[in-house]
């Protein structure tokens, strides 16, 4: 295959630790498109050797893998503060802060807003995908009214969590910024307009004109729970309705004329008086929820602590959730606590689950009774922590070089292979559930484990049926 050289980017990404040209972004993610446009503009304008990118914490965290220029990594929300330092220390260079809407709009809002107010000489490229992508799709200040996220499962309710934050409109109240615009990467026409806006930002920075912010609406298919096309449509329909595109200000556009007053081309929905919607009270919302059998205290039930670990995409978090759901059905106290790397697909992932007959103090599991590992890094990282008397179940693809601590039982189980043999390669987590069921190490009734498994496929019932079928067959074979 002929590899086309991508302007402004490394041709391979060895900083990722892999010999690859693939980025860490999910298919259809807006970040990938924006990264490419920024790299192109930077290279086409001959600025690669004079640009300092300030990278955020968020899904854009790894831009230093990709852009062939200077980089500084900032803590979450601090890119504008770090960019302030960068542009003051190197006024000759171009400084670009790259920030997500959680990063800029939530934890980092004040330092972004104050930098804009001071008119610092850097540009902020602000990627608005309406939620926290990296951490699993929680609500951000930009989340639309009614939009479902993991922390607004019934849709964002303004009476509880406020209205969406319009960053461009708010920044447009300030005197100092020289350029404020909002574009989108939802389709080709919009992508071309975004490229033109990024070029404009680089032009203004090259000439050291002052502070610029370019907000770019971007799809996040993974957390919208949509395929790439539907996510792009959501971006251009729903998001644009709330966040209209346009150039709010370009002070130097007509440089030969007398300095024009900042110009607002888009009516600010932030300022518009909206009727207060009829909203349900908290009590009403909770009353609507599906019946949850309340946990019952039973001091005779010992506390069990589980750790499930592997790569993102292996269903390791769902397996943990299934155990927690089975515990809930059994009226136990339970907690599920996920932890994953920046890449939701392909990165390392683990979750902790605690099941107890008494209220649980802490959700963290440092010394599990049961450890399930789907890959080698997970095994090597956690095997030494398992409690004496505990059990480790590890997939047969993992080379077991390090033995578990004394008094810990090791079970090597071909979960991945069995799932492939059953013709459902994605069901390796269900095969692990089979091992847990057969070995009895969850302390939970098989009927509840089965019911929890089916419930986890509520949106794809045919897959639930298939998984239950192969779970039962695998348990029989053990
Ligand atoms: C100080 C701090 N608080 C919280 C976090 C957890 N965290 C990491 S990324 C993130 C939000 C990412 O969302 P966004 O900025 O919108 O970027 P996206 O991933 O959607 O591109 C959060 C809350 C952190 N890393 N550091
Ligand atoms: S989680 Fe969303 S924002 Fe993050 S890489 Fe995937 S699609 Fe992009």
Short mmCIF file of C-alpha atoms and ligand atoms in Angstrom, two decimals:
data_model
loop_
_atom_site.label_atom_id
_atom_site.label_comp_id
_atom_site.label_asym_id
_atom_site.label_seq_id
_atom_site.Cartn_x
_atom_site.Cartn_y
_atom_site.Cartn_z
CA UNK A 1 0.00 0.00 0.00
CA UNK A 2 1.30 3.46 -0.90
CA UNK A 3 1.63 5.59 2.19
CA UNK A 4 0.72 9.23 1.58
CA UNK A 5 2.82 11.62 3.61
CA UNK A 6 0.65 13.67 5.94
CA UNK A 7 1.85 17.25 6.21
CA UNK A 8 2.83 18.38 9.68
CA UNK A 9 2.53 14.95 11.26
CA UNK A 10 5.07 12.29 12.08
CA UNK A 11 4.89 9.55 9.51
CA UNK A 12 4.78 6.93 12.27
CA UNK A 13 3.86 7.37 15.92
CA UNK A 14 6.64 5.69 17.92
CA UNK A 15 5.90 7.85 20.99
CA UNK A 16 2.79 5.71 21.42
CA UNK A 17 5.14 2.79 22.10
CA UNK A 18 3.91 1.01 18.97
CA UNK A 19 5.27 0.77 15.46
CA UNK A 20 2.09 2.24 14.01
CA UNK A 21 0.46 4.88 11.84
CA UNK A 22 -2.88 4.39 13.58
CA UNK A 23 -4.08 7.06 16.01
CA UNK A 24 -5.69 6.22 19.35
CA UNK A 25 -8.96 7.92 18.39
CA UNK A 26 -12.15 5.91 17.92
CA UNK A 27 -13.50 5.62 14.36
CA UNK A 28 -15.51 8.73 13.44
CA UNK A 29 -14.04 10.85 16.23
CA UNK A 30 -13.85 14.58 15.50
CA UNK A 31 -10.45 14.90 17.17
CA UNK A 32 -8.76 12.88 14.40
CA UNK A 33 -10.04 15.25 11.70
CA UNK A 34 -9.13 18.35 13.70
CA UNK A 35 -5.64 16.98 14.43
CA UNK A 36 -5.06 16.51 10.71
CA UNK A 37 -6.30 20.01 9.84
CA UNK A 38 -4.11 21.65 12.49
CA UNK A 39 -1.04 19.71 11.35
CA UNK A 40 -1.71 20.66 7.72
CA UNK A 41 -2.18 24.37 8.42
CA UNK A 42 0.89 24.50 10.65
CA UNK A 43 3.04 22.83 7.98
CA UNK A 44 1.54 24.67 5.00
CA UNK A 45 2.22 27.99 6.68
CA UNK A 46 5.82 27.03 7.44
CA UNK A 47 5.24 27.29 11.20
CA UNK A 48 6.25 23.82 12.36
CA UNK A 49 9.60 24.94 13.73
CA UNK A 50 8.08 27.92 15.48
CA UNK A 51 4.94 26.46 17.07
CA UNK A 52 4.46 25.28 20.64
CA UNK A 53 1.37 23.16 21.21
CA UNK A 54 -0.02 22.90 24.71
CA UNK A 55 -1.71 19.51 25.02
CA UNK A 56 -4.69 18.90 27.32
CA UNK A 57 -5.84 15.99 29.40
CA UNK A 58 -8.81 14.54 27.58
CA UNK A 59 -8.99 12.44 24.42
CA UNK A 60 -6.67 15.00 22.78
CA UNK A 61 -3.96 14.15 25.32
CA UNK A 62 -1.73 12.36 22.83
CA UNK A 63 -1.45 15.03 20.15
CA UNK A 64 2.28 14.95 20.84
CA UNK A 65 2.32 11.50 19.26
CA UNK A 66 1.11 13.04 16.02
CA UNK A 67 2.07 16.69 15.43
CA UNK A 68 5.64 17.22 14.43
CA UNK A 69 6.24 20.44 16.43
CA UNK A 70 7.12 21.42 19.99
CA UNK A 71 4.75 20.30 22.77
CA UNK A 72 4.07 20.93 26.43
CA UNK A 73 1.61 18.67 28.28
CA UNK A 74 -0.61 20.51 30.73
CA UNK A 75 -2.60 19.12 33.65
CA UNK A 76 -6.36 18.75 33.10
CA UNK A 77 -7.92 22.20 32.62
CA UNK A 78 -4.62 24.04 32.74
CA UNK A 79 -3.70 24.37 29.05
CA UNK A 80 -4.61 28.07 28.91
CA UNK A 81 -2.54 28.77 32.04
CA UNK A 82 0.43 26.89 30.61
CA UNK A 83 -0.05 28.59 27.23
CA UNK A 84 0.08 31.95 29.04
CA UNK A 85 3.51 31.00 30.37
CA UNK A 86 4.61 29.70 26.98
CA UNK A 87 3.60 32.80 24.98
CA UNK A 88 5.14 35.15 27.55
CA UNK A 89 8.40 33.19 27.70
CA UNK A 90 8.58 32.81 23.90
CA UNK A 91 6.78 35.82 22.39
CA UNK A 92 8.54 35.08 19.09
CA UNK A 93 6.83 31.68 18.78
CA UNK A 94 3.25 30.67 18.03
CA UNK A 95 1.50 29.06 21.01
CA UNK A 96 -1.61 26.96 20.50
CA UNK A 97 -3.59 25.48 23.40
CA UNK A 98 -5.75 22.47 22.45
CA UNK A 99 -8.63 21.86 24.88
CA UNK A 100 -11.79 19.80 25.23
CA UNK A 101 -15.07 21.11 26.60
CA UNK A 102 -14.58 19.43 29.97
CA UNK A 103 -11.04 20.73 30.10
CA UNK A 104 -11.85 24.32 29.07
CA UNK A 105 -15.52 24.65 30.02
CA UNK A 106 -15.46 22.98 33.44
CA UNK A 107 -12.31 22.59 35.52
CA UNK A 108 -10.28 25.04 33.39
CA UNK A 109 -12.92 27.66 32.68
CA UNK A 110 -11.53 30.38 34.88
CA UNK A 111 -7.98 30.23 33.59
CA UNK A 112 -9.19 30.09 29.96
CA UNK A 113 -11.57 33.00 30.52
CA UNK A 114 -8.97 35.11 32.35
CA UNK A 115 -6.35 34.44 29.66
CA UNK A 116 -8.88 35.58 27.05
CA UNK A 117 -9.71 38.63 29.16
CA UNK A 118 -6.04 39.54 29.45
CA UNK A 119 -5.66 39.10 25.70
CA UNK A 120 -2.73 36.70 26.00
CA UNK A 121 -0.91 36.14 22.74
CA UNK A 122 -1.92 32.58 22.06
CA UNK A 123 -4.77 30.74 20.35
CA UNK A 124 -7.07 28.20 21.87
CA UNK A 125 -8.52 25.44 19.71
CA UNK A 126 -11.51 24.31 21.71
CA UNK A 127 -13.05 20.94 20.79
CA UNK A 128 -16.68 20.76 21.87
CA UNK A 129 -18.10 17.23 21.70
CA UNK A 130 -20.73 17.99 24.37
CA UNK A 131 -19.35 15.63 27.00
CA UNK A 132 -16.29 14.17 28.73
CA UNK A 133 -15.02 11.72 26.11
CA UNK A 134 -11.95 10.30 27.75
CA UNK A 135 -13.49 9.35 31.06
CA UNK A 136 -16.55 7.59 29.70
CA UNK A 137 -19.09 10.16 28.54
CA UNK A 138 -20.06 12.18 31.62
CA UNK A 139 -21.95 15.47 31.38
CA UNK A 140 -19.87 18.54 30.49
CA UNK A 141 -20.96 22.18 30.80
CA UNK A 142 -21.71 22.02 27.05
CA UNK A 143 -24.04 19.01 27.27
CA UNK A 144 -27.33 19.78 25.52
CA UNK A 145 -30.59 20.00 27.41
CA UNK A 146 -32.11 16.53 27.38
CA UNK A 147 -28.88 14.91 26.19
CA UNK A 148 -28.26 11.56 27.82
CA UNK A 149 -24.79 11.04 29.29
CA UNK A 150 -23.55 8.58 31.88
CA UNK A 151 -24.18 11.17 34.62
CA UNK A 152 -27.47 12.42 33.14
CA UNK A 153 -29.05 9.07 32.23
CA UNK A 154 -32.50 10.66 31.96
CA UNK A 155 -31.19 13.53 29.83
CA UNK A 156 -29.69 16.80 31.09
CA UNK A 157 -32.23 18.53 33.24
CA UNK A 158 -31.49 22.30 33.46
CA UNK A 159 -33.25 22.59 36.81
CA UNK A 160 -30.64 20.26 38.30
CA UNK A 161 -27.52 20.86 36.21
CA UNK A 162 -28.00 24.19 34.46
CA UNK A 163 -28.08 25.13 30.80
CA UNK A 164 -25.37 24.45 28.19
CA UNK A 165 -22.40 26.80 28.38
CA UNK A 166 -21.81 28.90 25.22
CA UNK A 167 -18.11 29.58 25.37
CA UNK A 168 -17.86 31.78 22.25
CA UNK A 169 -20.81 33.93 23.32
CA UNK A 170 -19.39 34.35 26.83
CA UNK A 171 -15.88 35.17 25.56
CA UNK A 172 -17.45 37.59 23.12
CA UNK A 173 -18.35 39.80 26.08
CA UNK A 174 -14.63 40.42 26.63
CA UNK A 175 -12.72 43.27 25.05
CA UNK A 176 -9.37 41.69 24.36
CA UNK A 177 -9.86 38.70 22.04
CA UNK A 178 -9.09 39.42 18.38
CA UNK A 179 -10.78 36.36 16.91
CA UNK A 180 -13.74 34.26 18.11
CA UNK A 181 -15.45 31.70 15.91
CA UNK A 182 -17.33 28.42 15.99
CA UNK A 183 -17.07 25.80 13.26
CA UNK A 184 -17.78 22.07 12.95
CA UNK A 185 -16.25 18.95 11.45
CA UNK A 186 -19.54 17.10 10.90
CA UNK A 187 -19.18 16.95 7.10
CA UNK A 188 -16.86 17.91 4.25
CA UNK A 189 -18.22 21.42 3.76
CA UNK A 190 -17.86 22.17 7.44
CA UNK A 191 -14.40 20.58 7.56
CA UNK A 192 -13.24 22.91 4.77
CA UNK A 193 -14.63 25.91 6.67
CA UNK A 194 -12.84 24.70 9.80
CA UNK A 195 -9.57 24.48 7.91
CA UNK A 196 -10.01 28.07 6.72
CA UNK A 197 -10.68 29.17 10.31
CA UNK A 198 -7.61 27.32 11.62
CA UNK A 199 -5.51 29.01 8.92
CA UNK A 200 -6.88 32.36 10.04
CA UNK A 201 -5.94 31.56 13.64
CA UNK A 202 -2.39 30.66 12.59
CA UNK A 203 -2.17 33.86 10.50
CA UNK A 204 -3.18 36.02 13.46
CA UNK A 205 -0.76 34.19 15.74
CA UNK A 206 2.07 34.45 13.23
CA UNK A 207 1.54 38.20 13.26
CA UNK A 208 1.22 38.18 17.07
CA UNK A 209 -2.12 39.98 16.97
CA UNK A 210 -3.49 38.60 20.24
CA UNK A 211 -5.84 36.06 21.76
CA UNK A 212 -7.96 33.83 19.49
CA UNK A 213 -10.47 31.11 20.32
CA UNK A 214 -11.84 28.71 17.76
CA UNK A 215 -14.56 26.37 19.01
CA UNK A 216 -15.03 23.28 16.85
CA UNK A 217 -18.12 21.08 17.20
CA UNK A 218 -17.03 17.46 16.97
CA UNK A 219 -18.75 14.08 17.10
CA UNK A 220 -17.86 11.49 19.74
CA UNK A 221 -19.53 8.33 18.34
CA UNK A 222 -18.38 6.18 21.26
CA UNK A 223 -20.07 8.22 23.95
CA UNK A 224 -23.01 9.35 21.82
CA UNK A 225 -23.52 5.57 21.49
CA UNK A 226 -24.00 6.06 17.74
CA UNK A 227 -22.25 4.97 14.59
CA UNK A 228 -20.04 7.55 12.87
CA UNK A 229 -22.74 8.79 10.46
CA UNK A 230 -25.40 9.22 13.14
CA UNK A 231 -22.88 10.93 15.43
CA UNK A 232 -21.99 13.40 12.65
CA UNK A 233 -25.71 14.05 12.06
CA UNK A 234 -26.24 14.65 15.80
CA UNK A 235 -23.38 17.13 15.65
CA UNK A 236 -24.76 19.08 12.69
CA UNK A 237 -28.40 18.96 13.80
CA UNK A 238 -28.73 18.87 17.58
CA UNK A 239 -25.44 20.50 18.54
CA UNK A 240 -25.60 23.24 15.95
CA UNK A 241 -29.12 24.16 17.05
CA UNK A 242 -27.70 24.95 20.49
CA UNK A 243 -24.33 26.21 19.26
CA UNK A 244 -24.79 28.13 16.00
CA UNK A 245 -21.76 28.31 13.75
CA UNK A 246 -20.25 31.62 12.76
CA UNK A 247 -17.50 34.16 13.18
CA UNK A 248 -18.29 36.24 16.22
CA UNK A 249 -15.28 38.50 15.87
CA UNK A 250 -12.33 38.99 13.54
CA UNK A 251 -10.94 42.35 14.55
CA UNK A 252 -8.17 42.51 11.97
CA UNK A 253 -10.18 41.26 9.03
CA UNK A 254 -10.27 44.68 7.38
CA UNK A 255 -6.83 45.74 8.50
CA UNK A 256 -6.62 48.76 6.23
CA UNK A 257 -9.79 50.28 7.69
CA UNK A 258 -10.14 51.98 11.02
CA UNK A 259 -10.29 49.39 13.81
CA UNK A 260 -13.83 48.12 13.82
CA UNK A 261 -15.79 47.55 16.97
CA UNK A 262 -16.03 43.86 17.83
CA UNK A 263 -18.69 42.46 15.63
CA UNK A 264 -21.26 39.87 16.66
CA UNK A 265 -22.74 37.98 13.77
CA UNK A 266 -24.60 35.36 15.71
CA UNK A 267 -27.41 36.09 18.12
CA UNK A 268 -26.31 34.74 21.44
CA UNK A 269 -28.66 32.02 22.65
CA UNK A 270 -26.86 32.38 25.98
CA UNK A 271 -28.37 35.80 26.39
CA UNK A 272 -31.79 34.91 25.09
CA UNK A 273 -34.44 34.57 27.74
CA UNK A 274 -35.69 31.04 27.53
CA UNK A 275 -38.95 29.90 29.07
CA UNK A 276 -38.30 27.77 32.13
CA UNK A 277 -39.18 24.25 31.01
CA UNK A 278 -41.60 22.15 32.98
CA UNK A 279 -39.18 19.84 34.71
CA UNK A 280 -39.61 16.93 37.00
CA UNK A 281 -38.37 17.19 40.54
CA UNK A 282 -35.57 14.98 41.78
CA UNK A 283 -38.05 12.98 43.81
CA UNK A 284 -40.20 12.40 40.72
CA UNK A 285 -37.21 11.30 38.65
CA UNK A 286 -36.09 8.78 41.22
CA UNK A 287 -39.63 7.55 41.75
CA UNK A 288 -39.71 6.74 38.02
CA UNK A 289 -36.68 4.48 38.15
CA UNK A 290 -37.00 0.72 37.71
CA UNK A 291 -37.59 -1.12 40.95
CA UNK A 292 -34.27 -1.74 42.64
CA UNK A 293 -34.53 -4.35 45.37
CA UNK A 294 -33.02 -2.63 48.39
CA UNK A 295 -29.86 -4.19 49.75
CA UNK A 296 -30.39 -6.13 52.95
CA UNK A 297 -27.88 -6.29 55.77
CA UNK A 298 -26.71 -9.82 56.48
CA UNK A 299 -23.59 -9.99 58.61
CA UNK A 300 -23.16 -13.70 57.80
CA UNK A 301 -22.34 -12.86 54.15
CA UNK A 302 -18.60 -12.25 53.88
CA UNK A 303 -17.34 -9.33 51.83
CA UNK A 304 -15.79 -10.36 48.50
CA UNK A 305 -13.59 -8.06 46.52
CA UNK A 306 -13.03 -8.59 42.80
CA UNK A 307 -10.70 -7.11 40.23
CA UNK A 308 -11.30 -7.58 36.49
CA UNK A 309 -8.54 -6.44 34.14
CA UNK A 310 -7.57 -6.52 30.46
CA UNK A 311 -7.73 -4.33 27.37
CA UNK A 312 -10.60 -1.89 26.69
CA UNK A 313 -12.95 -3.65 24.26
CA UNK A 314 -12.57 -7.09 25.90
CA UNK A 315 -15.74 -6.53 27.89
CA UNK A 316 -13.90 -6.43 31.17
CA UNK A 317 -15.94 -3.52 32.54
CA UNK A 318 -19.20 -5.22 31.48
CA UNK A 319 -18.13 -8.42 33.22
CA UNK A 320 -17.64 -6.49 36.44
CA UNK A 321 -21.01 -4.80 35.98
CA UNK A 322 -22.68 -8.18 35.49
CA UNK A 323 -21.30 -9.43 38.81
CA UNK A 324 -22.44 -6.22 40.53
CA UNK A 325 -25.89 -6.53 38.93
CA UNK A 326 -26.18 -10.19 40.06
CA UNK A 327 -25.25 -9.05 43.57
CA UNK A 328 -27.91 -6.35 43.42
CA UNK A 329 -30.50 -8.93 42.37
CA UNK A 330 -29.42 -10.94 45.40
CA UNK A 331 -30.04 -7.90 47.62
CA UNK A 332 -26.37 -7.58 48.51
CA UNK A 333 -24.57 -4.31 48.98
CA UNK A 334 -22.37 -3.80 45.93
CA UNK A 335 -20.08 -1.31 44.19
CA UNK A 336 -18.57 -1.21 40.70
CA UNK A 337 -15.64 1.08 40.08
CA UNK A 338 -14.12 1.35 36.57
CA UNK A 339 -10.67 2.58 35.68
CA UNK A 340 -9.33 2.87 32.17
CA UNK A 341 -6.65 4.56 30.13
CA UNK A 342 -7.14 7.47 27.77
CA UNK A 343 -8.06 5.27 24.84
CA UNK A 344 -11.45 3.76 25.52
CA UNK A 345 -10.88 1.16 22.84
CA UNK A 346 -7.65 -0.79 22.95
CA UNK A 347 -6.18 0.81 26.09
CA UNK A 348 -5.83 -1.00 29.39
CA UNK A 349 -8.96 -1.21 31.47
CA UNK A 350 -9.87 -2.62 34.83
CA UNK A 351 -12.70 -2.45 37.28
CA UNK A 352 -13.20 -3.27 40.91
CA UNK A 353 -16.34 -4.84 42.32
CA UNK A 354 -17.20 -5.30 45.98
CA UNK A 355 -20.07 -7.53 47.13
CA UNK A 356 -21.00 -7.56 50.78
CA UNK A 357 -23.69 -8.33 53.33
CA UNK A 358 -22.97 -4.97 54.95
CA UNK A 359 -22.66 -1.37 53.70
CA UNK A 360 -19.35 -0.97 51.88
CA UNK A 361 -16.76 1.56 53.00
CA UNK A 362 -14.49 1.95 50.00
CA UNK A 363 -14.95 1.06 46.33
CA UNK A 364 -11.23 0.58 45.70
CA UNK A 365 -9.89 -2.96 45.68
CA UNK A 366 -6.21 -3.16 46.51
CA UNK A 367 -6.17 -6.82 47.54
CA UNK A 368 -8.79 -8.79 45.62
CA UNK A 369 -10.17 -12.17 46.66
CA UNK A 370 -10.83 -12.87 42.98
CA UNK A 371 -8.71 -11.56 40.12
CA UNK A 372 -9.72 -12.09 36.48
CA UNK A 373 -7.06 -11.22 33.87
CA UNK A 374 -7.56 -11.14 30.13
CA UNK A 375 -4.07 -10.07 29.14
CA UNK A 376 -0.45 -10.17 30.22
CA UNK A 377 -0.03 -6.56 31.45
CA UNK A 378 -3.11 -6.99 33.66
CA UNK A 379 -1.78 -10.25 35.09
CA UNK A 380 1.65 -8.84 35.82
CA UNK A 381 0.23 -5.70 37.36
CA UNK A 382 -2.26 -7.29 39.76
CA UNK A 383 -1.27 -10.90 40.48
CA UNK A 384 0.99 -9.98 43.41
CA UNK A 385 -1.91 -8.19 45.15
CA UNK A 386 -4.28 -11.15 45.49
CA UNK A 387 -5.21 -12.06 49.07
CA UNK A 388 -4.07 -15.35 50.59
CA UNK A 389 -6.83 -17.88 49.99
CA UNK A 390 -7.88 -15.98 46.87
CA UNK A 391 -8.06 -17.08 43.27
CA UNK A 392 -6.65 -15.82 39.96
CA UNK A 393 -8.35 -16.74 36.70
CA UNK A 394 -6.21 -15.90 33.73
CA UNK A 395 -6.79 -16.33 30.02
CA UNK A 396 -4.75 -19.14 28.45
CA UNK A 397 -3.14 -16.71 25.98
CA UNK A 398 -1.25 -15.08 28.87
CA UNK A 399 2.25 -16.45 29.48
CA UNK A 400 2.32 -17.14 33.20
CA UNK A 401 5.91 -16.25 34.06
CA UNK A 402 5.27 -14.85 37.50
CA UNK A 403 3.60 -17.22 39.98
CA UNK A 404 0.81 -15.92 42.25
CA UNK A 405 1.64 -15.40 45.95
CA UNK A 406 1.62 -18.46 48.20
CA UNK A 407 -1.85 -19.65 49.12
CA UNK A 408 -3.43 -18.18 45.97
CA UNK A 409 -5.04 -20.56 43.50
CA UNK A 410 -4.28 -20.09 39.79
CA UNK A 411 -6.76 -21.17 37.11
CA UNK A 412 -5.69 -20.87 33.47
CA UNK A 413 -8.83 -20.75 31.34
CA UNK A 414 -9.07 -20.48 27.52
CA UNK A 415 -11.81 -17.84 27.51
CA UNK A 416 -10.71 -16.12 24.28
CA UNK A 417 -10.29 -19.41 22.41
CA UNK A 418 -13.64 -20.80 23.61
CA UNK A 419 -15.46 -17.66 22.54
CA UNK A 420 -13.89 -17.98 19.10
CA UNK A 421 -14.82 -21.68 18.93
CA UNK A 422 -18.43 -20.78 19.75
CA UNK A 423 -18.30 -18.29 16.86
CA UNK A 424 -18.76 -15.27 19.17
CA UNK A 425 -15.22 -13.89 19.58
CA UNK A 426 -16.43 -10.88 21.54
CA UNK A 427 -17.87 -13.14 24.25
CA UNK A 428 -14.56 -13.97 25.97
CA UNK A 429 -15.90 -12.08 29.00
CA UNK A 430 -18.92 -14.40 29.07
CA UNK A 431 -16.50 -17.35 29.03
CA UNK A 432 -14.80 -15.84 32.07
CA UNK A 433 -18.23 -15.57 33.69
CA UNK A 434 -18.63 -19.30 32.99
CA UNK A 435 -15.42 -20.01 34.90
CA UNK A 436 -16.54 -17.80 37.80
CA UNK A 437 -19.94 -19.51 37.86
CA UNK A 438 -18.54 -23.02 37.81
CA UNK A 439 -15.84 -22.33 40.37
CA UNK A 440 -18.46 -20.72 42.65
CA UNK A 441 -16.09 -17.93 43.55
CA UNK A 442 -18.64 -15.11 43.26
CA UNK A 443 -20.76 -16.47 46.12
CA UNK A 444 -23.80 -15.53 44.00
CA UNK A 445 -26.60 -17.74 42.70
CA UNK A 446 -26.21 -18.98 39.13
CA UNK A 447 -29.75 -17.84 38.33
CA UNK A 448 -28.85 -14.28 39.32
CA UNK A 449 -25.60 -14.36 37.34
CA UNK A 450 -27.56 -15.53 34.30
CA UNK A 451 -30.25 -12.90 34.76
CA UNK A 452 -27.62 -10.19 35.14
CA UNK A 453 -25.91 -11.36 31.96
CA UNK A 454 -29.16 -11.14 30.02
CA UNK A 455 -29.88 -7.70 31.52
CA UNK A 456 -26.51 -6.46 30.30
CA UNK A 457 -27.73 -7.07 26.74
CA UNK A 458 -31.02 -5.23 27.25
CA UNK A 459 -30.45 -3.21 24.06
CA UNK A 460 -29.42 -6.28 22.00
CA UNK A 461 -31.64 -9.12 23.25
CA UNK A 462 -30.61 -11.55 20.50
CA UNK A 463 -27.00 -11.27 21.67
CA UNK A 464 -28.17 -11.80 25.26
CA UNK A 465 -29.81 -15.08 24.27
CA UNK A 466 -26.68 -16.21 22.44
CA UNK A 467 -24.42 -15.33 25.36
CA UNK A 468 -26.65 -17.17 27.82
CA UNK A 469 -26.62 -20.23 25.58
CA UNK A 470 -22.82 -20.37 25.35
CA UNK A 471 -22.45 -19.55 29.06
CA UNK A 472 -24.46 -22.66 29.92
CA UNK A 473 -22.55 -24.83 27.46
CA UNK A 474 -19.20 -23.59 28.76
CA UNK A 475 -20.21 -24.24 32.39
CA UNK A 476 -21.14 -27.81 31.46
CA UNK A 477 -17.77 -28.41 29.78
CA UNK A 478 -15.74 -27.30 32.81
C1 LIG B 1 -7.40 17.34 37.90
C2 LIG B 1 -8.11 16.26 37.14
N1 LIG B 1 -9.45 16.11 37.29
C3 LIG B 1 -10.11 15.18 36.58
C4 LIG B 1 -9.42 14.37 35.72
C5 LIG B 1 -10.18 13.32 34.96
N2 LIG B 1 -10.41 13.70 33.59
C6 LIG B 1 -9.56 13.35 32.61
S1 LIG B 1 -10.05 13.87 31.10
C7 LIG B 1 -11.46 14.53 31.75
C8 LIG B 1 -12.52 15.18 30.88
C9 LIG B 1 -12.24 15.05 29.44
O1 LIG B 1 -13.27 15.67 28.73
P1 LIG B 1 -13.00 16.82 27.66
O2 LIG B 1 -12.09 17.85 28.21
O3 LIG B 1 -14.33 17.29 27.19
O4 LIG B 1 -12.20 16.10 26.51
P2 LIG B 1 -12.61 14.87 25.55
O5 LIG B 1 -12.07 13.65 26.22
O6 LIG B 1 -14.11 14.85 25.42
O7 LIG B 1 -11.93 15.20 24.28
C10 LIG B 1 -11.52 14.37 33.13
C11 LIG B 1 -12.62 14.82 33.99
C12 LIG B 1 -8.03 14.55 35.59
N3 LIG B 1 -7.29 13.83 34.73
N4 LIG B 1 -7.40 15.50 36.31
S1 LIG B 2 -14.17 8.61 23.29
FE1 LIG B 2 -15.09 10.13 21.89
S2 LIG B 2 -13.72 11.90 21.92
FE2 LIG B 2 -12.60 10.15 22.79
S3 LIG B 2 -11.46 9.23 21.07
FE3 LIG B 2 -13.41 8.15 21.24
S4 LIG B 2 -14.86 9.22 19.86
FE4 LIG B 2 -13.09 10.57 20.23
#
